[in-house]
PDB file of N, CA and C in Angstrom:
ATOM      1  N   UNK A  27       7.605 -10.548 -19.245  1.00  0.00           N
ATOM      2  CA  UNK A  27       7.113 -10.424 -17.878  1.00  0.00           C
ATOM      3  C   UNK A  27       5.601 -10.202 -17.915  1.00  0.00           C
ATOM      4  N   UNK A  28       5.087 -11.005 -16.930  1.00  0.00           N
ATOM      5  CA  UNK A  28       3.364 -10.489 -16.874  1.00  0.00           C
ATOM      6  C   UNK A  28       2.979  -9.299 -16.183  1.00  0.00           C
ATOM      7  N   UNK A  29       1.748  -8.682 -16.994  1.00  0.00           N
ATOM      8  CA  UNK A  29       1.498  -7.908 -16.452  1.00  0.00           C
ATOM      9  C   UNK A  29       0.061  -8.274 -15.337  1.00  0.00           C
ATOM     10  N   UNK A  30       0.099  -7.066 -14.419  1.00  0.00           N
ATOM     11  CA  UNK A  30      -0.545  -7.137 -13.197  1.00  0.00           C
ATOM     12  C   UNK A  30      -2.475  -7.757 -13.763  1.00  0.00           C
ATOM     13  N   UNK A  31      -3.010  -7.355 -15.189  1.00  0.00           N
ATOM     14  CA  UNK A  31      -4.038  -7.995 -15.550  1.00  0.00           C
ATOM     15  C   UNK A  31      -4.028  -9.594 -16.097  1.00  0.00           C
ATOM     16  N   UNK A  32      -3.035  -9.824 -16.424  1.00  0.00           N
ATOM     17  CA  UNK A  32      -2.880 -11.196 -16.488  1.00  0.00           C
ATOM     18  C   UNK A  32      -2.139 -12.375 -15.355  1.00  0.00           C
ATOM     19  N   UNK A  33      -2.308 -11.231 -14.060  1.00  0.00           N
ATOM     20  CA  UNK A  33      -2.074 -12.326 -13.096  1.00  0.00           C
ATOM     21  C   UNK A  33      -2.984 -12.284 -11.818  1.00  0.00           C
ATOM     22  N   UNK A  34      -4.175 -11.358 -12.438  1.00  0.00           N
ATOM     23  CA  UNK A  34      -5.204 -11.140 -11.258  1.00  0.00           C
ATOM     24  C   UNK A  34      -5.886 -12.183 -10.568  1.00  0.00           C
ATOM     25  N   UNK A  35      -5.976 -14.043 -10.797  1.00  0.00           N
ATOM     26  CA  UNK A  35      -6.079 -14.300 -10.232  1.00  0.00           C
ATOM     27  C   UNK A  35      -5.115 -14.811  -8.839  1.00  0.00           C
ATOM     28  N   UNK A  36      -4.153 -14.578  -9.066  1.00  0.00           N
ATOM     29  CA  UNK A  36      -3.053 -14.376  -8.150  1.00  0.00           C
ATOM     30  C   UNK A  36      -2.803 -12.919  -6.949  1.00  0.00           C
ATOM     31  N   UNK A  37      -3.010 -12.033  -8.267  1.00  0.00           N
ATOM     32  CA  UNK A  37      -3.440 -10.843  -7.346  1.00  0.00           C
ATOM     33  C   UNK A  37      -4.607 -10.496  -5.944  1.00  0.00           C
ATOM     34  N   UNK A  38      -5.691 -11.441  -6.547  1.00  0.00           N
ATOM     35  CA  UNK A  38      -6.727 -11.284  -6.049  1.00  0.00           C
ATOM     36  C   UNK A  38      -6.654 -12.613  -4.653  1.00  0.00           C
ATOM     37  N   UNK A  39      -6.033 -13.704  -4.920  1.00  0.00           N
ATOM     38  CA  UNK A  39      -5.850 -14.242  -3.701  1.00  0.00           C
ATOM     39  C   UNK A  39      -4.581 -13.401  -2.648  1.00  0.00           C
ATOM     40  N   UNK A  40      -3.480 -12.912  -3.169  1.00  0.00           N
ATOM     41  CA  UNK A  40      -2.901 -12.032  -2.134  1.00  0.00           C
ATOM     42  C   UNK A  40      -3.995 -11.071  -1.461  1.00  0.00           C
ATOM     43  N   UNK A  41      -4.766 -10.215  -2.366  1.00  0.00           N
ATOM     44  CA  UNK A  41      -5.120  -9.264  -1.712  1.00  0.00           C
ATOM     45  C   UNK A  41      -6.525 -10.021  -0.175  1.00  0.00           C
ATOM     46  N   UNK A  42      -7.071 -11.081  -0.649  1.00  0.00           N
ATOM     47  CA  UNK A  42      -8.091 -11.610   0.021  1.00  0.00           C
ATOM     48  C   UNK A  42      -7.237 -12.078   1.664  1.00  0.00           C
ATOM     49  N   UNK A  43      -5.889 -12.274   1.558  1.00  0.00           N
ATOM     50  CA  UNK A  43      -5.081 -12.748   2.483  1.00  0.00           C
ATOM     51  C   UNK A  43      -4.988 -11.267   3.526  1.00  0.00           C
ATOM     52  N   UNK A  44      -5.501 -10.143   2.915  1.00  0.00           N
ATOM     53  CA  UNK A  44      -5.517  -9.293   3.970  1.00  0.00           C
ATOM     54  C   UNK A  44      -6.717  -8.488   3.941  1.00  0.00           C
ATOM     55  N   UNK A  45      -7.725  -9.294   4.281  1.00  0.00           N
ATOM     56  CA  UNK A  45      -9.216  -9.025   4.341  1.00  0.00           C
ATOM     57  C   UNK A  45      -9.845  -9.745   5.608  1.00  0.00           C
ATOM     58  N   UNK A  46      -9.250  -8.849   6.535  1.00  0.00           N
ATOM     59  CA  UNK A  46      -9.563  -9.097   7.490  1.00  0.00           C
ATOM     60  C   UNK A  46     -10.885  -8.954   8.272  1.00  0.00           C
ATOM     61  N   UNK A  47     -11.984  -8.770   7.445  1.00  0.00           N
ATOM     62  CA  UNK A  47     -13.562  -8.717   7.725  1.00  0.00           C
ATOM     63  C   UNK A  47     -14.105  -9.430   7.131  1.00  0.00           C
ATOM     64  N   UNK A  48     -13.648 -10.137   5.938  1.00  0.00           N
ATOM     65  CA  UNK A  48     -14.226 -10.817   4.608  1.00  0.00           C
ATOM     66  C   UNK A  48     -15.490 -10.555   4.060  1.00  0.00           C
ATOM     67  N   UNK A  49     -15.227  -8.910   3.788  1.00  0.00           N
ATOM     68  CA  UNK A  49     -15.950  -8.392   3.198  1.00  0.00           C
ATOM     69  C   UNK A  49     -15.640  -7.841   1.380  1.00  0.00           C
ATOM     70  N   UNK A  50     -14.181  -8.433   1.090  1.00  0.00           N
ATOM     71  CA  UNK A  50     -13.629  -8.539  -0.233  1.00  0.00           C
ATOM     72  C   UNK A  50     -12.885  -7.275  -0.032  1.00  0.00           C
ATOM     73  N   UNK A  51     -12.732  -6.782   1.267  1.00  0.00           N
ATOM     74  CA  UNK A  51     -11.883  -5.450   1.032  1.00  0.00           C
ATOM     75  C   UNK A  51     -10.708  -5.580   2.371  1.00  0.00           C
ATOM     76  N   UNK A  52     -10.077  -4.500   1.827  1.00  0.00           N
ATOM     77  CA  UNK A  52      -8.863  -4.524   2.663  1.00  0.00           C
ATOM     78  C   UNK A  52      -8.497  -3.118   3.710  1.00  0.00           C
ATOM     79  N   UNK A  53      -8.179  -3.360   5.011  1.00  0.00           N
ATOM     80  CA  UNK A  53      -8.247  -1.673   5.236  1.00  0.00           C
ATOM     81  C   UNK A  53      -6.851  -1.051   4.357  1.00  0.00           C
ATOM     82  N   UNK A  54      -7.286   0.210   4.452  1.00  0.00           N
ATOM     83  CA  UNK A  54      -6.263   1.402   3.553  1.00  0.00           C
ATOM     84  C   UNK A  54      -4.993   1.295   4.081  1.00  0.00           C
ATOM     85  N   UNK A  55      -5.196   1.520   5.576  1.00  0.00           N
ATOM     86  CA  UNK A  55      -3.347   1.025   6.276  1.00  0.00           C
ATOM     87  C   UNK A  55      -2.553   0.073   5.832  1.00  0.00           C
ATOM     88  N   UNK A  56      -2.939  -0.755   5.626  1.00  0.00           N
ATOM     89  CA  UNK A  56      -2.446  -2.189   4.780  1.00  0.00           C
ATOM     90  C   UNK A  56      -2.055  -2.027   3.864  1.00  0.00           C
ATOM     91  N   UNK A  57      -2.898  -0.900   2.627  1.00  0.00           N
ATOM     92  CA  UNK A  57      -2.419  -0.836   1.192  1.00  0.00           C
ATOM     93  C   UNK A  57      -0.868  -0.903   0.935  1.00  0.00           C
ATOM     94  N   UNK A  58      -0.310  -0.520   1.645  1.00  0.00           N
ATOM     95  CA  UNK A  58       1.330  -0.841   1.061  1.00  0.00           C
ATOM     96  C   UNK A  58       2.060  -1.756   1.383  1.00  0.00           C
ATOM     97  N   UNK A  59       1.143  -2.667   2.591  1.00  0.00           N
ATOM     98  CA  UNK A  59       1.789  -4.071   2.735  1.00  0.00           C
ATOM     99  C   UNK A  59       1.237  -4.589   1.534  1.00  0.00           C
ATOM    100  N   UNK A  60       0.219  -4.805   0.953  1.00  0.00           N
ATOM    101  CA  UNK A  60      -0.381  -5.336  -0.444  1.00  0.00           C
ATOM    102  C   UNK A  60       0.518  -5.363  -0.831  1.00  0.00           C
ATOM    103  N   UNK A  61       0.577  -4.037  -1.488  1.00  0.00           N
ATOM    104  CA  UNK A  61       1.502  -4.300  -2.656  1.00  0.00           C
ATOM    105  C   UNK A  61       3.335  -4.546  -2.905  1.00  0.00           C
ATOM    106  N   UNK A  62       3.407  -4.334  -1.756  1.00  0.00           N
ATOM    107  CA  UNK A  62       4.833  -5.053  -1.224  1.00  0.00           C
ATOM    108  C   UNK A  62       5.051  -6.411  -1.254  1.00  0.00           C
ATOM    109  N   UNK A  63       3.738  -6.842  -0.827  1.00  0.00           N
ATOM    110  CA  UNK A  63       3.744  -8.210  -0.777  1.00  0.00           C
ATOM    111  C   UNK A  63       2.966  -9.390  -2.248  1.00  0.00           C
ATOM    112  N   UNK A  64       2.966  -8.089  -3.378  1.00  0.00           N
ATOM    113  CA  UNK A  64       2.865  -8.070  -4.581  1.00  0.00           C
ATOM    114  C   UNK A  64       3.865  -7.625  -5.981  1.00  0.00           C
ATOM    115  N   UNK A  65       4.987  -8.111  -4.861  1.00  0.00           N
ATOM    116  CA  UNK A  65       6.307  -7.396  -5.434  1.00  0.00           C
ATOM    117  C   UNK A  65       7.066  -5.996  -5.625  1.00  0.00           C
ATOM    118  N   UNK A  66       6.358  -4.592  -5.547  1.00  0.00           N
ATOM    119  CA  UNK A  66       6.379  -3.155  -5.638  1.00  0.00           C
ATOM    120  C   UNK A  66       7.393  -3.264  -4.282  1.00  0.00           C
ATOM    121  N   UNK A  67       7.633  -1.921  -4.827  1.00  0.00           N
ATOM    122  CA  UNK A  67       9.041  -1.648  -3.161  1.00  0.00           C
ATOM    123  C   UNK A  67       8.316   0.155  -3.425  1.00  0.00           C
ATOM    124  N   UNK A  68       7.342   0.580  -3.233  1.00  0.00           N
ATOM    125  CA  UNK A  68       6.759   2.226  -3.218  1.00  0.00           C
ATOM    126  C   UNK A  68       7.501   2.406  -1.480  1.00  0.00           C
ATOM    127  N   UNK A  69       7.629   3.772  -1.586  1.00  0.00           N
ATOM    128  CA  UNK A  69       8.055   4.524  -0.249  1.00  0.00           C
ATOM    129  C   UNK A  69       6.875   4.746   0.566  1.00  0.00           C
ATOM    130  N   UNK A  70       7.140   5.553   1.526  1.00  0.00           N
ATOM    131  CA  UNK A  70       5.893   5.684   2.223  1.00  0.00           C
ATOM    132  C   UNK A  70       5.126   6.680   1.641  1.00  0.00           C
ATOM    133  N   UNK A  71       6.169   7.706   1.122  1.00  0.00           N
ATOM    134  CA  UNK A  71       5.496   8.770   0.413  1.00  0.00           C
ATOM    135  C   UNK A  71       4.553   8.325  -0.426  1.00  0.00           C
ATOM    136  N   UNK A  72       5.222   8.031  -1.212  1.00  0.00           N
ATOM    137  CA  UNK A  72       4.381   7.212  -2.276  1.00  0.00           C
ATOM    138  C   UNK A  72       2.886   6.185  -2.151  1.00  0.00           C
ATOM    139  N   UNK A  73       2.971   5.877  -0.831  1.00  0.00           N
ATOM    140  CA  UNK A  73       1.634   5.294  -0.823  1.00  0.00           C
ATOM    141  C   UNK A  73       0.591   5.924   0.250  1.00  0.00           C
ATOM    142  N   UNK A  74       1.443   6.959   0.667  1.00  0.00           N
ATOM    143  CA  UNK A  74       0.327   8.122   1.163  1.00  0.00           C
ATOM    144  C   UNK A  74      -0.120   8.868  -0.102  1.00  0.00           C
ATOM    145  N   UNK A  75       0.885   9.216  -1.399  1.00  0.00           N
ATOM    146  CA  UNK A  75      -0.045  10.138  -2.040  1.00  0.00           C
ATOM    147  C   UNK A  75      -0.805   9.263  -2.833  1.00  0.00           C
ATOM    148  N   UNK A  76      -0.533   7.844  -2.799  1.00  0.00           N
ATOM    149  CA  UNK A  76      -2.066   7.172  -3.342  1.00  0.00           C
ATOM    150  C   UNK A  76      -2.953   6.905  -2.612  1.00  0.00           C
ATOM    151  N   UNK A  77      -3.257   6.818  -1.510  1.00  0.00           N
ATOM    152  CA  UNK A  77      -3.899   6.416  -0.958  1.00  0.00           C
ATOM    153  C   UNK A  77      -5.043   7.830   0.226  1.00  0.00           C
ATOM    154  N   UNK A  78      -4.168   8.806   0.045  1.00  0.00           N
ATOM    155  CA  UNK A  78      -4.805   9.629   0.813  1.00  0.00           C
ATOM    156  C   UNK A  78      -6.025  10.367   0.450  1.00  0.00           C
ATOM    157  N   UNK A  79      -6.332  10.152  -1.272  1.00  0.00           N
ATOM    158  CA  UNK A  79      -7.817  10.876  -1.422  1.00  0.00           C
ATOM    159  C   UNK A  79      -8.697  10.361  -1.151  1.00  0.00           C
ATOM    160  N   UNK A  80      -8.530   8.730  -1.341  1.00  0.00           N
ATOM    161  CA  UNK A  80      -9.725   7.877  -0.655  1.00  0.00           C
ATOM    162  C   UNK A  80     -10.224   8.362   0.412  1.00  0.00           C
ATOM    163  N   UNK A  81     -11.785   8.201  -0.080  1.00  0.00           N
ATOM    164  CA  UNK A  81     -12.881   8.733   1.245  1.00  0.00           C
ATOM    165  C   UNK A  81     -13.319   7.966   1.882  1.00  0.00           C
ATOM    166  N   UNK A  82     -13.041   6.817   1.827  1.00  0.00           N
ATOM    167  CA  UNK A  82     -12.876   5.215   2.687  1.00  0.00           C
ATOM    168  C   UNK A  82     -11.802   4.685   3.569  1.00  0.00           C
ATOM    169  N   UNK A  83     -11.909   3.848   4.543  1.00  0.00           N
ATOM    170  CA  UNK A  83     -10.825   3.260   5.344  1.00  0.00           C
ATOM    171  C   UNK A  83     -10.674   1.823   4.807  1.00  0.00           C
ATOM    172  N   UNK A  84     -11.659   1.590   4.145  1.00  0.00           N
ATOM    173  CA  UNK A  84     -11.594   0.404   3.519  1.00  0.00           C
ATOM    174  C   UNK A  84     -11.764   0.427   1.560  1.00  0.00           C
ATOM    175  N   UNK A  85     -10.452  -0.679   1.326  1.00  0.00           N
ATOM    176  CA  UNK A  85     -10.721  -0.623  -0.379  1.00  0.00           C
ATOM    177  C   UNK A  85     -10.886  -1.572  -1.108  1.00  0.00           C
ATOM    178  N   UNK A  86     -11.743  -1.807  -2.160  1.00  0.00           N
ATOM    179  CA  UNK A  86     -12.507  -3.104  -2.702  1.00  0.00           C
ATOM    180  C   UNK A  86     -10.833  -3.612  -3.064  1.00  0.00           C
ATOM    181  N   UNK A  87     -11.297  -4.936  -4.129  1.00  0.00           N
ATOM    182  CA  UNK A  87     -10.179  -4.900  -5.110  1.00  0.00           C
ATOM    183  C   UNK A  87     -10.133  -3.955  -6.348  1.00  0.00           C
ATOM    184  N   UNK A  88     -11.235  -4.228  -6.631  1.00  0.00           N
ATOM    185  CA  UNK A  88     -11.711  -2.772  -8.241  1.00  0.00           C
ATOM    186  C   UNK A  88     -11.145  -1.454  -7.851  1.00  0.00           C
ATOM    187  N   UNK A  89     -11.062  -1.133  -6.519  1.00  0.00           N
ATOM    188  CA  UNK A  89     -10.760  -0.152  -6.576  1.00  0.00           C
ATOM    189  C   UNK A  89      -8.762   0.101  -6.327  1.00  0.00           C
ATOM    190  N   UNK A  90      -7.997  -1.185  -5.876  1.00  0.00           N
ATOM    191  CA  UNK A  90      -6.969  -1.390  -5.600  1.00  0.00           C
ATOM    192  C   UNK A  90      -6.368  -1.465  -7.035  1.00  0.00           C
ATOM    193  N   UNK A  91      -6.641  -2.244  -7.957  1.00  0.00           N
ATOM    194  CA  UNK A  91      -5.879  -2.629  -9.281  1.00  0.00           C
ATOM    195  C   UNK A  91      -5.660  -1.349  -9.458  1.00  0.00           C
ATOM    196  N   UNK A  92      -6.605  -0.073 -10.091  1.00  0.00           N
ATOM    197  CA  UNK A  92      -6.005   1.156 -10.558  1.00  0.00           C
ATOM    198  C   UNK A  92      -4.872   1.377  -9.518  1.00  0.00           C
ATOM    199  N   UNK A  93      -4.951   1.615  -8.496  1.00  0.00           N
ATOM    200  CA  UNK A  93      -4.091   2.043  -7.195  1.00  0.00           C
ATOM    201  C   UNK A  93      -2.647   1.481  -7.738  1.00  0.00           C
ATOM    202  N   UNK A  94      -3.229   0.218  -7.866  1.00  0.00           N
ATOM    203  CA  UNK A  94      -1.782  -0.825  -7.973  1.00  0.00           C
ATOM    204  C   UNK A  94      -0.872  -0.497  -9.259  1.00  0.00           C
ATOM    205  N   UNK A  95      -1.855  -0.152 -10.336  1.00  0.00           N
ATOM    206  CA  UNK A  95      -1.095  -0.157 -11.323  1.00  0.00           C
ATOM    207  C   UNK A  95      -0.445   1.203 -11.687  1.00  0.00           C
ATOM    208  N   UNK A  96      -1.226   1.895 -10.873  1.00  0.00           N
ATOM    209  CA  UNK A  96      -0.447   3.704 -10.439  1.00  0.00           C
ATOM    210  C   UNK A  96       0.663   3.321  -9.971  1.00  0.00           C
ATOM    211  N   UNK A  97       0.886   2.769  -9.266  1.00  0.00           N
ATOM    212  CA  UNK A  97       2.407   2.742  -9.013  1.00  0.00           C
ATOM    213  C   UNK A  97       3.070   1.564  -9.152  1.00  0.00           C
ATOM    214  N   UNK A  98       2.767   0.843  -9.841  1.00  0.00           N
ATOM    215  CA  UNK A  98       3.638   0.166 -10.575  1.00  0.00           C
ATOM    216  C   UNK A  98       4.203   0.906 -12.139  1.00  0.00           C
ATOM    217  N   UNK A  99       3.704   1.811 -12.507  1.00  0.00           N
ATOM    218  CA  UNK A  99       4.163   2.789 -13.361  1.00  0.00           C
ATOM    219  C   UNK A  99       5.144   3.755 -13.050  1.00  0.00           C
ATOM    220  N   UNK A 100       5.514   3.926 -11.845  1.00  0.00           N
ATOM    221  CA  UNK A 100       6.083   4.567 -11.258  1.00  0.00           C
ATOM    222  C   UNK A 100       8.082   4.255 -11.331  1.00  0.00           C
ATOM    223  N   UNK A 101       8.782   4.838 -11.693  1.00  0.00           N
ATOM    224  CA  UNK A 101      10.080   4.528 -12.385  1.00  0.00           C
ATOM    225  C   UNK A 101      10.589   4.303 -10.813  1.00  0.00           C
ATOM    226  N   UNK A 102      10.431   4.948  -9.441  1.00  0.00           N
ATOM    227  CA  UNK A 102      10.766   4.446  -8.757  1.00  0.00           C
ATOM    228  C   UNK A 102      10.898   2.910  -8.285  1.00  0.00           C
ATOM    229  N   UNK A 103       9.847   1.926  -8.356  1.00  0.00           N
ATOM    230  CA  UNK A 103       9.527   1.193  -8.306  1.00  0.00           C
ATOM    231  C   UNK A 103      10.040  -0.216  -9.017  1.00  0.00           C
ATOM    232  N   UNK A 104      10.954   0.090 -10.799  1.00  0.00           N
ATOM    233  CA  UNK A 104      11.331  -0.410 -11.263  1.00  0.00           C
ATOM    234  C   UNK A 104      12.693  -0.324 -11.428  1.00  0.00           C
ATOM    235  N   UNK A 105      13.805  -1.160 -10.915  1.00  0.00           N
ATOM    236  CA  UNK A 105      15.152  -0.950 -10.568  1.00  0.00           C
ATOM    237  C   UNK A 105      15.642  -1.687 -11.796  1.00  0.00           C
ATOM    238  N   UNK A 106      16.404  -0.930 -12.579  1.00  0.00           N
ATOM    239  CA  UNK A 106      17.023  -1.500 -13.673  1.00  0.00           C
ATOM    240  C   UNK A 106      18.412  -3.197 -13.157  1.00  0.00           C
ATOM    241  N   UNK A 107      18.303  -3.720 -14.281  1.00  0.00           N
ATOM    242  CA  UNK A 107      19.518  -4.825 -13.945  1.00  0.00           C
ATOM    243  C   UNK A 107      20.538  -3.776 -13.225  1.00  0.00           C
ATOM    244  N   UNK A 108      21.762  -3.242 -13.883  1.00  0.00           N
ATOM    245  CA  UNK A 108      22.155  -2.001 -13.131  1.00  0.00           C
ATOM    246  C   UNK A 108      22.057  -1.435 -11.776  1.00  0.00           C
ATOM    247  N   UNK A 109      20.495  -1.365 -11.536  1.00  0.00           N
ATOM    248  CA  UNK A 109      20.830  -0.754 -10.120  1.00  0.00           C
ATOM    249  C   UNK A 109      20.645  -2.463  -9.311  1.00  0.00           C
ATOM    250  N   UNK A 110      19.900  -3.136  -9.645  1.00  0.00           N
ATOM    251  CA  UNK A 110      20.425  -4.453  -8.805  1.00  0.00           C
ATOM    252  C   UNK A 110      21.641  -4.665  -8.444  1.00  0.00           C
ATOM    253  N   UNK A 111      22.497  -5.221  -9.742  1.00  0.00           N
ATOM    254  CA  UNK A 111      23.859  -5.367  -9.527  1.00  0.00           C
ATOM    255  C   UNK A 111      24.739  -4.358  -8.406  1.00  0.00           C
ATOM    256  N   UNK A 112      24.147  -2.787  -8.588  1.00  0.00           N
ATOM    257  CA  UNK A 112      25.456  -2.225  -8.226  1.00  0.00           C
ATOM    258  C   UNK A 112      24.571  -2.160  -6.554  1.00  0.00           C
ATOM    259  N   UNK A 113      23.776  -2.571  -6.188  1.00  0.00           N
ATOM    260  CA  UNK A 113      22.906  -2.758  -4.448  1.00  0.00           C
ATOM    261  C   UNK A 113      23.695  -4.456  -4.124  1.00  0.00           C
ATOM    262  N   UNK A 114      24.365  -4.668  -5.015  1.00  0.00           N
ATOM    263  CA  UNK A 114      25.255  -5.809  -4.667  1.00  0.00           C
ATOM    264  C   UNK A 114      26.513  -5.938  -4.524  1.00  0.00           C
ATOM    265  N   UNK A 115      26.818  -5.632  -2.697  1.00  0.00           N
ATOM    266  CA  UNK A 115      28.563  -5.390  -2.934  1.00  0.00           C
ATOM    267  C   UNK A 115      28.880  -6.697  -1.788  1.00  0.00           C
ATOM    268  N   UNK A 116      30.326  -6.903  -1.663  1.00  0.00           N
ATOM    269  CA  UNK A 116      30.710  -8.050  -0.791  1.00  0.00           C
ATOM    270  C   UNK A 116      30.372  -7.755   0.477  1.00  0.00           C
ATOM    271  N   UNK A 117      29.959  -6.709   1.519  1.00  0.00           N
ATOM    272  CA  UNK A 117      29.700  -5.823   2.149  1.00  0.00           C
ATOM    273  C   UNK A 117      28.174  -6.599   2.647  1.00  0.00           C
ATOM    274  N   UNK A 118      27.233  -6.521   1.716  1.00  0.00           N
ATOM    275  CA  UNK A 118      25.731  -6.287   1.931  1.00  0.00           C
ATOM    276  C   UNK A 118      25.571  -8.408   1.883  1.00  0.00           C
ATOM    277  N   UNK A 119      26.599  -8.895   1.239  1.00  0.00           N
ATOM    278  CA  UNK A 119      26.593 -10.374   1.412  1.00  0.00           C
ATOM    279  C   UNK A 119      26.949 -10.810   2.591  1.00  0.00           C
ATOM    280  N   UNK A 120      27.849 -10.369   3.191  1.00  0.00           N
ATOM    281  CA  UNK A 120      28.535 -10.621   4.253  1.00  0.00           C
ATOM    282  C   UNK A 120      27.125 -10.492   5.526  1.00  0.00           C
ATOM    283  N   UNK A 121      27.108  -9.136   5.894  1.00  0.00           N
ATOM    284  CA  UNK A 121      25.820  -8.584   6.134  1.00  0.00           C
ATOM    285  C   UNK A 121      24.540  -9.655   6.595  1.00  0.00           C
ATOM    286  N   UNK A 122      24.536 -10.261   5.308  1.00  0.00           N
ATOM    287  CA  UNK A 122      23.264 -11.120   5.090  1.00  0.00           C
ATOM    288  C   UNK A 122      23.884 -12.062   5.826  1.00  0.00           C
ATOM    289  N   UNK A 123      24.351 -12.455   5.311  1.00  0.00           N
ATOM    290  CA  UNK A 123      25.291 -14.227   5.874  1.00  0.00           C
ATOM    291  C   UNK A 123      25.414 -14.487   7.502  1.00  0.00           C
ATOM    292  N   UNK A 124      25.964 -13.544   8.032  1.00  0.00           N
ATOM    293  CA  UNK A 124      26.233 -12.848   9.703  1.00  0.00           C
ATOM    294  C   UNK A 124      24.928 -13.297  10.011  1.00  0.00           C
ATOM    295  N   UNK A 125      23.543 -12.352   9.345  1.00  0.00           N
ATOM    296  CA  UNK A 125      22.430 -12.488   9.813  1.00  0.00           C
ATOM    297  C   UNK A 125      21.428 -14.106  10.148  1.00  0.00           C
ATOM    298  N   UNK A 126      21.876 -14.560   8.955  1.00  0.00           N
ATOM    299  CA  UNK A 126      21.680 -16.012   8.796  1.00  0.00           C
ATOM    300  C   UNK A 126      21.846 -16.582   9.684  1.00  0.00           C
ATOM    301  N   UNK A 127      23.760 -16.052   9.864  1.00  0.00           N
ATOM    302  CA  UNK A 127      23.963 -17.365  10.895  1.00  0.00           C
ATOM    303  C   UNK A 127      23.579 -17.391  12.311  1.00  0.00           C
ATOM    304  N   UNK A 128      23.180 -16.262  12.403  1.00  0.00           N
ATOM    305  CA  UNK A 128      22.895 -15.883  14.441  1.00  0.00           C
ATOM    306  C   UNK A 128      21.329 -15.960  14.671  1.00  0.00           C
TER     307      UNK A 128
END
């Protein structure tokens, strides 16, 4: 699997997709759509306690990668085969399918 430095130019066009001043930065509220939308599943908790020492409303990318890779270290974040499988019951298919179809 790659890691988050060997896919920064990928990284770096997601993050530009929510740079909404195009000033190469992103506001802080956003930070956890980023990285959601960089694969991570962090809680809210979790991206308030990264995000809340910042003394900015706005964050470069230089300053996002550490951010990012803080919690991508994070065991929450990484769901073993195991817990996939067992977040898979006939229940949560069905669920989906219903949703699909309406």
């Amino acid at each position: 699997m790659p890691t988050a430095r060997e896919e920064l130019p990928d990284f770096r066009e997601a993050f530009s997709l929510f740079d909404d001043r195009g000033d190469d930065k992103i506001p802080k509220h956003l930070f956890g759509e980023v990285v959601r939308a960089l694969g991570l599943n962090p809680n809210e908790a979790q991206i308030k306690g990264t995000v809340q020492n910042l003394k900015t409303d706005r964050i470069s990318f230089e300053e996002f990668m550490p951010l990012y890779d803080s919690l991508a270290k994070k065991k929450d974040n990484n769901m073993t085969e195991e817990e996939l499988i067992e977040g898979e019951s006939p229940l949560s298919r069905d669920v989906l399918i219903d949703t699909a179809m309406n």
